[in-house]
XYZ file of N, CA, C and O in Angstrom:
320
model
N -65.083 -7.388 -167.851
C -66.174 -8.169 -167.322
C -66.156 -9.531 -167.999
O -66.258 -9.596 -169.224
N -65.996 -10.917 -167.046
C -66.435 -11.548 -167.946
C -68.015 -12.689 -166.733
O -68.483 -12.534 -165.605
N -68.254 -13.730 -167.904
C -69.300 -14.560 -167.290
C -69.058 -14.936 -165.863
O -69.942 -14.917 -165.007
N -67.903 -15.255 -165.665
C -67.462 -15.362 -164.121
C -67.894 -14.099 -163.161
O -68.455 -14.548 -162.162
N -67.850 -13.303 -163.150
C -68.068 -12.399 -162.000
C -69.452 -12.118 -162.038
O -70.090 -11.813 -161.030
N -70.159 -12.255 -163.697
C -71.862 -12.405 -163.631
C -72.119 -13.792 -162.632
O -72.819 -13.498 -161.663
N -71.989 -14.244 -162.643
C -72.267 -15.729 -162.113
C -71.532 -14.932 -160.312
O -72.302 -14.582 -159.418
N -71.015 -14.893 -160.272
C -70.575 -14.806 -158.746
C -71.591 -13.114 -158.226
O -71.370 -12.734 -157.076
N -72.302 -12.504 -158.832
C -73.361 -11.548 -158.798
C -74.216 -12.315 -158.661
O -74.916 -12.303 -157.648
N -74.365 -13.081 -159.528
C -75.673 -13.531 -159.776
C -76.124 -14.594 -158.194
O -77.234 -14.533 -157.665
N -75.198 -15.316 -157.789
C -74.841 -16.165 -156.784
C -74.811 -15.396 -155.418
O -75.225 -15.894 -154.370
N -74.398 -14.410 -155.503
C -74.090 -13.385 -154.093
C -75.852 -13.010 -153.667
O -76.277 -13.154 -152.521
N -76.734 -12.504 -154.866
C -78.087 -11.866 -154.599
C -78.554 -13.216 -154.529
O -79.315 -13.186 -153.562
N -78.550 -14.563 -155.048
C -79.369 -15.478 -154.679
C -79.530 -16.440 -152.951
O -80.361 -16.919 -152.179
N -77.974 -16.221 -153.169
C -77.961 -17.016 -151.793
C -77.935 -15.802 -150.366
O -78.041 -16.184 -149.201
N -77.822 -14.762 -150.647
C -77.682 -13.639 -149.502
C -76.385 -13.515 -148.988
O -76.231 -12.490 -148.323
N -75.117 -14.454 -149.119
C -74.239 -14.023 -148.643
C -73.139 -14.524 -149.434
O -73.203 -15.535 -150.133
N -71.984 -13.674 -149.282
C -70.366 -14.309 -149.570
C -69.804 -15.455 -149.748
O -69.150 -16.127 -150.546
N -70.453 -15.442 -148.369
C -70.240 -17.501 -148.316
C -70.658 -18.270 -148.951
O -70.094 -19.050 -149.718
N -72.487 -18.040 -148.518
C -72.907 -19.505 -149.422
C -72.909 -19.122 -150.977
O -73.271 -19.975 -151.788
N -72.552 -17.985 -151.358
C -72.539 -17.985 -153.053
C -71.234 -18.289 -153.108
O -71.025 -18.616 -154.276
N -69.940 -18.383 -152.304
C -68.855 -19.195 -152.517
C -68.921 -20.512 -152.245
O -68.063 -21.055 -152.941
N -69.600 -21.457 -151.472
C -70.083 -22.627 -151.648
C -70.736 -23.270 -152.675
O -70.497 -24.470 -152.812
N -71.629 -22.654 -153.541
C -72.703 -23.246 -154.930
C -71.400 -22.692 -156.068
O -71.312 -23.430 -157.050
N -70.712 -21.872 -156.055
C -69.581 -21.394 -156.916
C -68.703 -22.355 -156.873
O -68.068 -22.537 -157.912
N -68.418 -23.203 -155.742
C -66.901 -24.157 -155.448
C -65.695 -23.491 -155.760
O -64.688 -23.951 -156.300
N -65.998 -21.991 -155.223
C -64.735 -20.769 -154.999
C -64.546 -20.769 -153.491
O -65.381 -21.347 -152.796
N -63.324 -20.054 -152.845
C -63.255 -19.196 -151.916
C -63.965 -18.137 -151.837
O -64.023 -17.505 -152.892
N -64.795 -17.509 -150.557
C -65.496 -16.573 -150.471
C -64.690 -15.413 -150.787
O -65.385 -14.510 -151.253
N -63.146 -15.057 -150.670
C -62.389 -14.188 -150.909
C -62.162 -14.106 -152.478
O -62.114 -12.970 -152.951
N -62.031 -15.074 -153.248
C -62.254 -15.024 -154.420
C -63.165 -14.643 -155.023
O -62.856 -14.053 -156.059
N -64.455 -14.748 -154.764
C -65.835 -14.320 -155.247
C -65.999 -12.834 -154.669
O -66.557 -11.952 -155.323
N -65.635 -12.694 -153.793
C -65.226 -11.104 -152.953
C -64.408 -9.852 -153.771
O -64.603 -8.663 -154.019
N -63.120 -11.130 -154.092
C -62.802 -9.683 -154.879
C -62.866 -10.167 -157.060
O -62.156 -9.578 -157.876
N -63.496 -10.873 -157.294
C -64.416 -10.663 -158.334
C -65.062 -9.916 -158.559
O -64.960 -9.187 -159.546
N -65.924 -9.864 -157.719
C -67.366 -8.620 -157.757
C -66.711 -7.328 -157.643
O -66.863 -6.479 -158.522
N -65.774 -7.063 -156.301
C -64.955 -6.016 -156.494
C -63.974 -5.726 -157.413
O -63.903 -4.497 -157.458
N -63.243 -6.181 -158.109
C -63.020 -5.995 -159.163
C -63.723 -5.470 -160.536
O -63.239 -4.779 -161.432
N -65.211 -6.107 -160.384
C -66.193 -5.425 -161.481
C -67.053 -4.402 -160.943
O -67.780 -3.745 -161.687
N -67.016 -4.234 -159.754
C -67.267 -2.806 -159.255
C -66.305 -2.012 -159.856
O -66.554 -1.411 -160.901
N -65.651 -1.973 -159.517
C -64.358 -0.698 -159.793
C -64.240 -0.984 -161.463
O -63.283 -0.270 -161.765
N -64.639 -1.561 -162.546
C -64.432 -1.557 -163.724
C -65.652 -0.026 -164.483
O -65.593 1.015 -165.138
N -66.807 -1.111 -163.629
C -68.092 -0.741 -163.698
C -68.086 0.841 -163.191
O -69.108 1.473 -163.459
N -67.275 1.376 -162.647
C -67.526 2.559 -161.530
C -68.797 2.744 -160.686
O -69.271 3.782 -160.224
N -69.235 1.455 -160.602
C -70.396 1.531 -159.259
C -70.364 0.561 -158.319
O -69.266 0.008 -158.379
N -70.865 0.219 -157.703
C -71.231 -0.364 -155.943
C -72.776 -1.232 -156.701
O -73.855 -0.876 -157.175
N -71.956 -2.678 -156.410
C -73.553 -3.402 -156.488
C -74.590 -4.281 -155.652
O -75.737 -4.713 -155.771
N -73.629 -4.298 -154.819
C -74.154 -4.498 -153.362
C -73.695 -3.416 -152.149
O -72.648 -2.800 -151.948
N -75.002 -3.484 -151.433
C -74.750 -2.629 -150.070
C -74.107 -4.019 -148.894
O -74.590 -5.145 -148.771
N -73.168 -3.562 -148.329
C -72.595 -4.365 -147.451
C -72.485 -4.411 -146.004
O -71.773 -3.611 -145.397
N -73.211 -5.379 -145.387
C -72.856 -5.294 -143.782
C -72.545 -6.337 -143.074
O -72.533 -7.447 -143.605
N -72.216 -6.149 -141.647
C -72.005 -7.354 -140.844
C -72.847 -8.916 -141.038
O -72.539 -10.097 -140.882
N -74.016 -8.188 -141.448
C -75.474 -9.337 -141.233
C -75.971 -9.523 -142.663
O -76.636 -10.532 -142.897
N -75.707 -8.621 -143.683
C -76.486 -8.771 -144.451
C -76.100 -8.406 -146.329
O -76.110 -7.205 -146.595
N -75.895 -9.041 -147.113
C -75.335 -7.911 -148.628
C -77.063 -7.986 -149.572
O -77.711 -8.991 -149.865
N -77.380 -6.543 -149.836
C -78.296 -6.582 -150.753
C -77.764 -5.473 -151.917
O -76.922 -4.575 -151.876
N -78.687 -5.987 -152.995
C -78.005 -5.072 -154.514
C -78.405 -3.671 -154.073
O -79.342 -3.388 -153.326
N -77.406 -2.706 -154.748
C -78.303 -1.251 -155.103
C -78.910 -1.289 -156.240
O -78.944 -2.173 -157.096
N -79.467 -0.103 -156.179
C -80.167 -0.077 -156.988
C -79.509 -0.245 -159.087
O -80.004 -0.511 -160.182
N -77.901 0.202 -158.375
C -77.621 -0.264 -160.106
C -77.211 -1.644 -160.013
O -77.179 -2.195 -161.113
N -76.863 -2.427 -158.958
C -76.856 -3.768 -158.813
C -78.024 -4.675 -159.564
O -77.919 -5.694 -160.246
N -79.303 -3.813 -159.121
C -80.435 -4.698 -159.670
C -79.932 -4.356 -161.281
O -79.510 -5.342 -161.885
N -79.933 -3.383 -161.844
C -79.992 -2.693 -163.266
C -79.046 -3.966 -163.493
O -79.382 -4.772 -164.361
N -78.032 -4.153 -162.850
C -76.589 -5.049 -163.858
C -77.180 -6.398 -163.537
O -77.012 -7.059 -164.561
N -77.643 -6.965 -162.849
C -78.153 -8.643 -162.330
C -79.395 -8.507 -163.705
O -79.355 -9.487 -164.448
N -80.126 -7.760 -163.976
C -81.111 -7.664 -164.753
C -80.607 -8.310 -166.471
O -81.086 -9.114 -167.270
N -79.635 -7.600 -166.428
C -78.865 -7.648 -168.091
C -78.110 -8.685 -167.512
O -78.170 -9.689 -168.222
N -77.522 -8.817 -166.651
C -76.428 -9.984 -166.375
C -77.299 -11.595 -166.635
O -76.966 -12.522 -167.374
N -78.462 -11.475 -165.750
C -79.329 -12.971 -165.806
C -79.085 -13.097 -167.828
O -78.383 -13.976 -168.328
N -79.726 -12.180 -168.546
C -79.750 -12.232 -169.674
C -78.872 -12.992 -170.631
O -78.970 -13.908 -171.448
N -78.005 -12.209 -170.159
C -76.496 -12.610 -170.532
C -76.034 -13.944 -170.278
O -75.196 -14.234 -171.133
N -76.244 -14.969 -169.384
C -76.118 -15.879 -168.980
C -76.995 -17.145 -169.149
O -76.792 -18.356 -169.052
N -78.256 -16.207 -169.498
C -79.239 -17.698 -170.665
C -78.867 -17.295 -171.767
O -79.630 -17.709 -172.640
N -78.063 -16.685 -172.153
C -77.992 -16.279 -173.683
C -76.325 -17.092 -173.997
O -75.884 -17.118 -175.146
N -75.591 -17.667 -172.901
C -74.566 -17.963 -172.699
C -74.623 -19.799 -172.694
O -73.863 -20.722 -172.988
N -75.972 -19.630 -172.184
C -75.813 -21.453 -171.852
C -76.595 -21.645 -173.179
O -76.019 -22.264 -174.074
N -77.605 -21.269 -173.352
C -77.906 -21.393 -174.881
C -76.708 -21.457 -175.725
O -76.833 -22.170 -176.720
N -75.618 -20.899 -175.565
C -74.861 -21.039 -177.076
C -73.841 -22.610 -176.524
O -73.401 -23.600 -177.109
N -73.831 -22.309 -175.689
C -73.329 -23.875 -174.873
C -74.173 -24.871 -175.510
O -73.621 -25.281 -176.531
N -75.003 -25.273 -175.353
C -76.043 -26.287 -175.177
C -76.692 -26.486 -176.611
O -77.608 -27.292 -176.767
């Protein structure tokens, strides 16, 4: 896991989709695609539910975005 795929989580639940969290990322949506999938399969869980119209977290999605946000003011803090 690193800050990158928090950030492309974190980006996927804010903007609602693939895309526009690959647009505010200045990634390919396929890149940010298989990021997350990649930390799915690390993680051994599913953190978004996925469809034609729509991606929302499961329920351990919320659990990891929860510690992940954390992780990421705790990240720019040591930045800054």
């Amino acid at each position: 896991m690193d800050m990158d795929q928090i950030k492309c989580v974190e980006a996927v639940d804010r903007y609602k989709t693939f895309l526009e969290a690959s647009f505010h990322l200045d990634r390919s949506q396929s890149s940010v695609s298989k990021s997350i999938r990649r930390l799915e399969e690390e993680l051994g869980v599913i953190l978004f539910d996925r469809t034609t119209r729509r991606v929302e977290l499961t329920p351990a999605g919320r659990d990891f975005l929860e510690y992940g946000r954390q992780i990421l003011l705790c990240y720019e803090g040591i930045l800054h």
